[in-house]
Short mmCIF file of N, CA and C in Angstrom, two decimals:
data_model
loop_
_atom_site.label_atom_id
_atom_site.label_comp_id
_atom_site.label_asym_id
_atom_site.label_seq_id
_atom_site.Cartn_x
_atom_site.Cartn_y
_atom_site.Cartn_z
N MET A 24 -8.49 -17.21 2.90
CA MET A 24 -8.38 -15.95 2.18
C MET A 24 -7.43 -16.09 0.99
N ARG A 25 -6.37 -16.88 1.17
CA ARG A 25 -5.33 -16.99 0.14
C ARG A 25 -5.91 -17.45 -1.20
N GLY A 26 -6.79 -18.42 -1.19
CA GLY A 26 -7.33 -18.95 -2.44
C GLY A 26 -8.62 -18.29 -2.89
N SER A 27 -8.96 -17.18 -2.29
CA SER A 27 -10.25 -16.55 -2.61
C SER A 27 -10.23 -15.88 -3.98
N GLU A 28 -11.40 -15.82 -4.56
CA GLU A 28 -11.58 -15.15 -5.84
C GLU A 28 -11.21 -13.67 -5.73
N PHE A 29 -11.55 -13.06 -4.58
CA PHE A 29 -11.26 -11.63 -4.38
C PHE A 29 -9.76 -11.36 -4.45
N VAL A 30 -8.97 -12.16 -3.75
CA VAL A 30 -7.51 -11.96 -3.75
C VAL A 30 -6.95 -12.18 -5.15
N ARG A 31 -7.42 -13.23 -5.83
CA ARG A 31 -6.95 -13.50 -7.19
C ARG A 31 -7.29 -12.35 -8.12
N ALA A 32 -8.55 -11.88 -8.06
CA ALA A 32 -8.99 -10.79 -8.94
C ALA A 32 -8.25 -9.49 -8.63
N THR A 33 -8.01 -9.23 -7.37
CA THR A 33 -7.29 -8.02 -6.97
C THR A 33 -5.86 -8.05 -7.51
N THR A 34 -5.19 -9.17 -7.33
CA THR A 34 -3.82 -9.30 -7.82
C THR A 34 -3.77 -9.18 -9.34
N GLU A 35 -4.72 -9.81 -10.03
CA GLU A 35 -4.77 -9.70 -11.49
C GLU A 35 -4.99 -8.27 -11.94
N ALA A 36 -5.84 -7.54 -11.23
CA ALA A 36 -6.09 -6.13 -11.59
C ALA A 36 -4.83 -5.29 -11.40
N ILE A 37 -4.09 -5.56 -10.35
CA ILE A 37 -2.84 -4.83 -10.11
C ILE A 37 -1.85 -5.11 -11.24
N LEU A 38 -1.71 -6.37 -11.60
CA LEU A 38 -0.78 -6.74 -12.68
C LEU A 38 -1.25 -6.21 -14.03
N ALA A 39 -2.55 -6.13 -14.23
CA ALA A 39 -3.09 -5.63 -15.50
C ALA A 39 -2.75 -4.16 -15.71
N SER A 40 -2.43 -3.46 -14.64
CA SER A 40 -2.06 -2.05 -14.77
C SER A 40 -0.78 -1.88 -15.58
N LYS A 41 0.01 -2.94 -15.66
CA LYS A 41 1.29 -2.96 -16.38
C LYS A 41 2.32 -1.99 -15.78
N ILE A 42 1.98 -1.41 -14.65
CA ILE A 42 2.94 -0.57 -13.94
C ILE A 42 3.84 -1.45 -13.10
N LEU A 43 3.22 -2.44 -12.46
CA LEU A 43 3.98 -3.41 -11.69
C LEU A 43 4.15 -4.64 -12.55
N ALA A 44 5.38 -4.91 -12.95
CA ALA A 44 5.65 -6.03 -13.84
C ALA A 44 5.34 -7.34 -13.15
N PRO A 45 5.06 -8.40 -13.91
CA PRO A 45 4.87 -9.71 -13.29
C PRO A 45 6.05 -10.06 -12.40
N ALA A 46 5.75 -10.80 -11.36
CA ALA A 46 6.77 -11.11 -10.35
C ALA A 46 7.98 -11.80 -10.96
N SER A 47 9.10 -11.17 -10.82
CA SER A 47 10.39 -11.75 -11.18
C SER A 47 11.39 -11.13 -10.24
N SER A 48 12.57 -11.67 -10.15
CA SER A 48 13.51 -11.14 -9.17
C SER A 48 13.81 -9.67 -9.44
N SER A 49 13.99 -9.28 -10.69
CA SER A 49 14.31 -7.88 -10.97
C SER A 49 13.10 -6.97 -10.75
N ALA A 50 11.90 -7.44 -11.14
CA ALA A 50 10.70 -6.62 -10.96
C ALA A 50 10.40 -6.44 -9.48
N SER A 51 10.48 -7.50 -8.70
CA SER A 51 10.14 -7.40 -7.28
C SER A 51 11.15 -6.56 -6.52
N GLU A 52 12.38 -6.51 -6.96
CA GLU A 52 13.39 -5.69 -6.29
C GLU A 52 13.31 -4.23 -6.73
N ASN A 53 12.64 -3.95 -7.83
CA ASN A 53 12.53 -2.58 -8.32
C ASN A 53 11.13 -2.01 -8.11
N THR A 54 10.39 -2.60 -7.18
CA THR A 54 9.04 -2.16 -6.89
C THR A 54 8.91 -1.89 -5.40
N ASP A 55 8.24 -0.80 -5.07
CA ASP A 55 7.98 -0.48 -3.68
C ASP A 55 6.51 -0.75 -3.36
N CYS A 56 6.25 -0.97 -2.11
CA CYS A 56 4.88 -1.14 -1.66
C CYS A 56 4.72 -0.36 -0.36
N ILE A 57 3.74 0.52 -0.34
CA ILE A 57 3.49 1.38 0.82
C ILE A 57 2.06 1.13 1.29
N CYS A 58 1.91 0.92 2.58
CA CYS A 58 0.58 0.73 3.16
C CYS A 58 0.33 1.87 4.14
N TYR A 59 -0.67 2.66 3.85
CA TYR A 59 -1.10 3.73 4.76
C TYR A 59 -2.49 3.38 5.31
N GLY A 60 -2.70 3.67 6.59
CA GLY A 60 -4.04 3.65 7.16
C GLY A 60 -4.67 2.29 7.36
N VAL A 61 -3.87 1.26 7.63
CA VAL A 61 -4.44 -0.07 7.81
C VAL A 61 -5.10 -0.22 9.19
N GLY A 62 -4.78 0.66 10.11
CA GLY A 62 -5.37 0.57 11.45
C GLY A 62 -4.53 -0.32 12.36
N PRO A 63 -4.93 -0.39 13.63
CA PRO A 63 -4.14 -1.13 14.62
C PRO A 63 -4.48 -2.63 14.66
N PRO A 64 -3.63 -3.49 14.13
CA PRO A 64 -3.94 -4.92 14.13
C PRO A 64 -4.05 -5.52 15.53
N SER A 65 -3.44 -4.89 16.51
CA SER A 65 -3.49 -5.44 17.87
C SER A 65 -4.87 -5.31 18.51
N THR A 66 -5.69 -4.38 18.03
CA THR A 66 -6.99 -4.16 18.65
C THR A 66 -8.18 -4.19 17.69
N SER A 67 -7.92 -4.32 16.40
CA SER A 67 -9.01 -4.23 15.43
C SER A 67 -9.04 -5.45 14.50
N LYS A 68 -10.16 -6.16 14.51
CA LYS A 68 -10.34 -7.31 13.63
C LYS A 68 -10.32 -6.87 12.16
N VAL A 69 -10.95 -5.74 11.85
CA VAL A 69 -10.95 -5.22 10.49
C VAL A 69 -9.52 -4.94 10.03
N SER A 70 -8.71 -4.37 10.92
CA SER A 70 -7.31 -4.08 10.58
C SER A 70 -6.54 -5.37 10.30
N ARG A 71 -6.81 -6.41 11.07
CA ARG A 71 -6.14 -7.68 10.84
C ARG A 71 -6.51 -8.25 9.47
N PHE A 72 -7.79 -8.14 9.07
CA PHE A 72 -8.19 -8.60 7.75
C PHE A 72 -7.53 -7.78 6.66
N GLN A 73 -7.48 -6.47 6.83
CA GLN A 73 -6.83 -5.60 5.84
C GLN A 73 -5.34 -5.92 5.73
N LEU A 74 -4.70 -6.14 6.88
CA LEU A 74 -3.28 -6.48 6.89
C LEU A 74 -3.05 -7.85 6.24
N ALA A 75 -3.97 -8.80 6.47
CA ALA A 75 -3.85 -10.12 5.84
C ALA A 75 -3.95 -10.01 4.31
N LEU A 76 -4.89 -9.21 3.83
CA LEU A 76 -5.01 -8.99 2.38
C LEU A 76 -3.73 -8.35 1.85
N PHE A 77 -3.24 -7.35 2.54
CA PHE A 77 -2.01 -6.68 2.14
C PHE A 77 -0.85 -7.68 2.07
N LEU A 78 -0.72 -8.51 3.08
CA LEU A 78 0.34 -9.51 3.13
C LEU A 78 0.24 -10.46 1.94
N LEU A 79 -0.96 -10.92 1.62
CA LEU A 79 -1.14 -11.82 0.49
C LEU A 79 -0.76 -11.15 -0.83
N ILE A 80 -1.15 -9.91 -1.00
CA ILE A 80 -0.80 -9.18 -2.23
C ILE A 80 0.71 -9.03 -2.35
N VAL A 81 1.36 -8.66 -1.26
CA VAL A 81 2.83 -8.50 -1.27
C VAL A 81 3.49 -9.83 -1.61
N GLU A 82 3.00 -10.92 -1.01
CA GLU A 82 3.57 -12.25 -1.29
C GLU A 82 3.35 -12.64 -2.75
N MET A 83 2.13 -12.46 -3.25
CA MET A 83 1.82 -12.87 -4.62
C MET A 83 2.63 -12.08 -5.65
N LEU A 84 2.87 -10.80 -5.35
CA LEU A 84 3.64 -9.96 -6.27
C LEU A 84 5.14 -10.04 -5.98
N GLN A 85 5.50 -10.71 -4.91
CA GLN A 85 6.89 -10.89 -4.50
C GLN A 85 7.63 -9.56 -4.34
N ILE A 86 6.96 -8.60 -3.73
CA ILE A 86 7.56 -7.29 -3.50
C ILE A 86 8.42 -7.36 -2.25
N LYS A 87 9.63 -6.85 -2.36
CA LYS A 87 10.58 -6.95 -1.26
C LYS A 87 10.66 -5.69 -0.40
N THR A 88 10.42 -4.53 -0.98
CA THR A 88 10.52 -3.27 -0.24
C THR A 88 9.12 -2.85 0.18
N VAL A 89 8.82 -3.03 1.46
CA VAL A 89 7.47 -2.79 1.98
C VAL A 89 7.55 -1.91 3.23
N HIS A 90 6.78 -0.83 3.20
CA HIS A 90 6.69 0.08 4.34
C HIS A 90 5.22 0.24 4.73
N VAL A 91 5.00 0.41 6.02
CA VAL A 91 3.65 0.54 6.55
C VAL A 91 3.64 1.72 7.52
N TYR A 92 2.52 2.45 7.53
CA TYR A 92 2.38 3.51 8.53
C TYR A 92 0.91 3.79 8.83
N ASP A 93 0.64 3.95 10.09
CA ASP A 93 -0.64 4.46 10.54
C ASP A 93 -0.36 5.19 11.86
N PRO A 94 -0.84 6.41 12.00
CA PRO A 94 -0.53 7.16 13.23
C PRO A 94 -1.12 6.52 14.50
N VAL A 95 -2.03 5.57 14.35
CA VAL A 95 -2.61 4.93 15.54
C VAL A 95 -1.80 3.74 16.02
N PHE A 96 -0.75 3.35 15.33
CA PHE A 96 0.06 2.20 15.76
C PHE A 96 0.66 2.45 17.13
N ASP A 97 0.63 1.40 17.96
CA ASP A 97 1.36 1.45 19.23
C ASP A 97 2.55 0.49 19.11
N ALA A 98 3.28 0.30 20.19
CA ALA A 98 4.50 -0.52 20.15
C ALA A 98 4.19 -1.97 19.73
N LEU A 99 3.06 -2.51 20.16
CA LEU A 99 2.70 -3.88 19.79
C LEU A 99 2.42 -3.97 18.29
N ASP A 100 1.72 -3.01 17.73
CA ASP A 100 1.45 -2.99 16.29
C ASP A 100 2.75 -2.93 15.49
N VAL A 101 3.66 -2.08 15.92
CA VAL A 101 4.96 -1.95 15.23
C VAL A 101 5.71 -3.27 15.29
N ALA A 102 5.66 -3.95 16.44
CA ALA A 102 6.34 -5.24 16.58
C ALA A 102 5.72 -6.30 15.66
N VAL A 103 4.40 -6.35 15.60
CA VAL A 103 3.71 -7.32 14.74
C VAL A 103 4.08 -7.07 13.28
N ILE A 104 4.06 -5.82 12.87
CA ILE A 104 4.38 -5.49 11.48
C ILE A 104 5.84 -5.83 11.17
N GLY A 105 6.71 -5.61 12.13
CA GLY A 105 8.10 -6.00 11.97
C GLY A 105 8.27 -7.51 11.82
N LEU A 106 7.49 -8.29 12.57
CA LEU A 106 7.54 -9.75 12.45
C LEU A 106 7.09 -10.24 11.08
N LEU A 107 6.23 -9.47 10.44
CA LEU A 107 5.79 -9.80 9.08
C LEU A 107 6.86 -9.48 8.04
N GLY A 108 7.93 -8.82 8.47
CA GLY A 108 9.02 -8.46 7.56
C GLY A 108 8.87 -7.10 6.93
N PHE A 109 7.92 -6.31 7.42
CA PHE A 109 7.69 -4.97 6.88
C PHE A 109 8.37 -3.94 7.76
N GLN A 110 8.71 -2.82 7.15
CA GLN A 110 9.29 -1.70 7.89
C GLN A 110 8.20 -0.69 8.19
N VAL A 111 8.27 -0.08 9.37
CA VAL A 111 7.31 0.95 9.74
C VAL A 111 8.00 2.30 9.63
N PHE A 112 7.37 3.24 8.89
CA PHE A 112 7.93 4.59 8.82
C PHE A 112 7.97 5.17 10.23
N GLU A 113 9.03 5.91 10.52
CA GLU A 113 9.19 6.49 11.85
C GLU A 113 8.38 7.76 12.05
N HIS A 114 8.03 8.41 10.96
CA HIS A 114 7.25 9.65 11.10
C HIS A 114 6.11 9.66 10.09
N ASN A 115 5.14 10.47 10.35
CA ASN A 115 3.96 10.58 9.50
C ASN A 115 4.30 11.41 8.26
N GLU A 116 4.23 10.79 7.10
CA GLU A 116 4.49 11.48 5.83
C GLU A 116 3.24 12.18 5.31
N HIS A 117 2.11 11.93 5.94
CA HIS A 117 0.83 12.49 5.51
C HIS A 117 0.53 12.17 4.05
N GLY A 118 1.04 11.01 3.60
CA GLY A 118 0.77 10.57 2.23
C GLY A 118 1.59 11.27 1.17
N ARG A 119 2.60 12.02 1.55
CA ARG A 119 3.35 12.83 0.58
C ARG A 119 4.57 12.11 -0.01
N ARG A 120 4.53 10.81 -0.08
CA ARG A 120 5.66 10.06 -0.62
C ARG A 120 5.66 10.13 -2.14
N ARG A 121 6.79 10.51 -2.69
CA ARG A 121 6.94 10.56 -4.15
C ARG A 121 7.42 9.20 -4.63
N ALA A 122 6.79 8.67 -5.64
CA ALA A 122 7.18 7.39 -6.21
C ALA A 122 8.36 7.60 -7.15
N THR A 123 9.50 7.03 -6.80
CA THR A 123 10.69 7.15 -7.64
C THR A 123 10.86 5.93 -8.53
N ARG A 124 10.04 4.92 -8.29
CA ARG A 124 9.99 3.71 -9.11
C ARG A 124 8.59 3.12 -8.98
N PRO A 125 8.22 2.10 -9.71
CA PRO A 125 6.86 1.57 -9.60
C PRO A 125 6.50 1.28 -8.14
N THR A 126 5.35 1.80 -7.73
CA THR A 126 4.96 1.70 -6.33
C THR A 126 3.48 1.39 -6.20
N LEU A 127 3.19 0.38 -5.40
CA LEU A 127 1.82 0.06 -5.03
C LEU A 127 1.52 0.74 -3.70
N PHE A 128 0.49 1.57 -3.68
CA PHE A 128 0.02 2.21 -2.45
C PHE A 128 -1.26 1.50 -2.04
N PHE A 129 -1.22 0.82 -0.91
CA PHE A 129 -2.38 0.14 -0.34
C PHE A 129 -2.94 1.06 0.72
N MET A 130 -4.15 1.59 0.47
CA MET A 130 -4.71 2.64 1.34
C MET A 130 -6.18 2.34 1.64
N PRO A 131 -6.45 1.34 2.48
CA PRO A 131 -7.84 0.98 2.74
C PRO A 131 -8.56 2.04 3.57
N HIS A 132 -9.60 2.57 3.04
CA HIS A 132 -10.48 3.50 3.76
C HIS A 132 -9.76 4.72 4.33
N CYS A 133 -8.81 5.23 3.59
CA CYS A 133 -8.12 6.45 4.02
C CYS A 133 -8.97 7.67 3.68
N GLY A 134 -8.72 8.76 4.37
CA GLY A 134 -9.44 9.99 4.11
C GLY A 134 -8.99 10.65 2.83
N ASP A 135 -9.83 11.54 2.33
CA ASP A 135 -9.54 12.20 1.06
C ASP A 135 -8.27 13.03 1.11
N GLY A 136 -7.92 13.56 2.27
CA GLY A 136 -6.69 14.35 2.40
C GLY A 136 -5.44 13.53 2.11
N LEU A 137 -5.44 12.27 2.53
CA LEU A 137 -4.29 11.40 2.29
C LEU A 137 -4.14 11.09 0.80
N TYR A 138 -5.27 10.78 0.15
CA TYR A 138 -5.22 10.56 -1.30
C TYR A 138 -4.79 11.83 -2.03
N SER A 139 -5.32 12.95 -1.61
CA SER A 139 -4.98 14.23 -2.23
C SER A 139 -3.48 14.52 -2.11
N ASN A 140 -2.93 14.29 -0.91
CA ASN A 140 -1.49 14.51 -0.70
C ASN A 140 -0.65 13.59 -1.58
N LEU A 141 -1.07 12.33 -1.69
CA LEU A 141 -0.33 11.38 -2.51
C LEU A 141 -0.34 11.81 -3.97
N LEU A 142 -1.50 12.18 -4.48
CA LEU A 142 -1.59 12.60 -5.87
C LEU A 142 -0.81 13.90 -6.11
N ARG A 143 -0.92 14.83 -5.19
CA ARG A 143 -0.20 16.10 -5.32
C ARG A 143 1.31 15.86 -5.35
N ALA A 144 1.81 14.96 -4.50
CA ALA A 144 3.25 14.67 -4.45
C ALA A 144 3.75 14.01 -5.72
N ASN A 145 2.84 13.39 -6.46
CA ASN A 145 3.23 12.64 -7.65
C ASN A 145 2.64 13.19 -8.94
N TRP A 146 2.14 14.43 -8.88
CA TRP A 146 1.45 15.02 -10.03
C TRP A 146 2.47 15.54 -11.04
N SER A 147 3.07 14.61 -11.77
CA SER A 147 4.00 14.97 -12.84
C SER A 147 3.98 13.86 -13.87
N PRO A 148 4.38 14.17 -15.09
CA PRO A 148 4.40 13.14 -16.13
C PRO A 148 5.36 11.99 -15.83
N ASP A 149 6.36 12.24 -14.98
CA ASP A 149 7.30 11.18 -14.62
C ASP A 149 6.79 10.29 -13.50
N ALA A 150 6.19 10.88 -12.47
CA ALA A 150 5.82 10.12 -11.28
C ALA A 150 4.46 9.43 -11.38
N LEU A 151 3.47 10.09 -11.94
CA LEU A 151 2.12 9.51 -11.96
C LEU A 151 2.05 8.13 -12.60
N PRO A 152 2.77 7.90 -13.69
CA PRO A 152 2.71 6.56 -14.30
C PRO A 152 3.32 5.45 -13.44
N ARG A 153 3.99 5.81 -12.35
CA ARG A 153 4.59 4.81 -11.47
C ARG A 153 3.64 4.34 -10.37
N LEU A 154 2.47 4.95 -10.26
CA LEU A 154 1.56 4.68 -9.14
C LEU A 154 0.52 3.62 -9.47
N VAL A 155 0.30 2.75 -8.50
CA VAL A 155 -0.88 1.90 -8.46
C VAL A 155 -1.47 2.13 -7.07
N VAL A 156 -2.71 2.60 -7.03
CA VAL A 156 -3.36 2.89 -5.75
C VAL A 156 -4.49 1.88 -5.55
N LEU A 157 -4.40 1.13 -4.48
CA LEU A 157 -5.44 0.19 -4.11
C LEU A 157 -6.12 0.76 -2.86
N GLY A 158 -7.31 1.30 -3.07
CA GLY A 158 -8.03 1.94 -1.97
C GLY A 158 -9.45 2.22 -2.38
N ASN A 159 -10.01 3.24 -1.80
CA ASN A 159 -11.39 3.62 -2.12
C ASN A 159 -11.46 4.21 -3.52
N SER A 160 -12.64 4.15 -4.09
CA SER A 160 -12.88 4.78 -5.38
C SER A 160 -12.77 6.29 -5.23
N PHE A 161 -12.09 6.94 -6.16
CA PHE A 161 -11.99 8.39 -6.12
C PHE A 161 -13.34 9.04 -6.36
N ASP A 162 -14.27 8.31 -6.96
CA ASP A 162 -15.62 8.83 -7.14
C ASP A 162 -16.27 9.19 -5.80
N ALA A 163 -15.91 8.48 -4.76
CA ALA A 163 -16.49 8.75 -3.43
C ALA A 163 -16.07 10.12 -2.90
N TYR A 164 -14.98 10.67 -3.45
CA TYR A 164 -14.47 11.96 -2.96
C TYR A 164 -14.83 13.12 -3.87
N ALA A 165 -15.31 12.81 -5.08
CA ALA A 165 -15.66 13.88 -6.03
C ALA A 165 -16.93 14.58 -5.55
N THR A 166 -16.93 15.90 -5.68
CA THR A 166 -18.14 16.65 -5.28
C THR A 166 -18.65 17.47 -6.44
#
């Protein structure tokens, strides 16, 4: 997976946003990465693949501040995520995290309510430019 065209293209697209600066010690320390809705890696093969992609992106971008949350996590999932060096949020934010600095939100196959909450929490001229959302196309939610 590490050398795949998909991972390379995904990382290039994230960097092309110019919101997340190329990996450097100051850029990586001033960037947050939040993963919502990855699913339970202890019981789901799809979740393990999503978590592997997330891990590769975090490594390639050298992001140091990483948080993960999914309400379906059990104690084993939390332990696995901790072993990867990520922090697990203790409570469900329902996607309402405000970006106070450049932030990558990794949200594979999340529901429209989570995306809506994230956008609503950051709907300002100051916060919106700090967001990079890697998830489903918003076209899928437009009616």
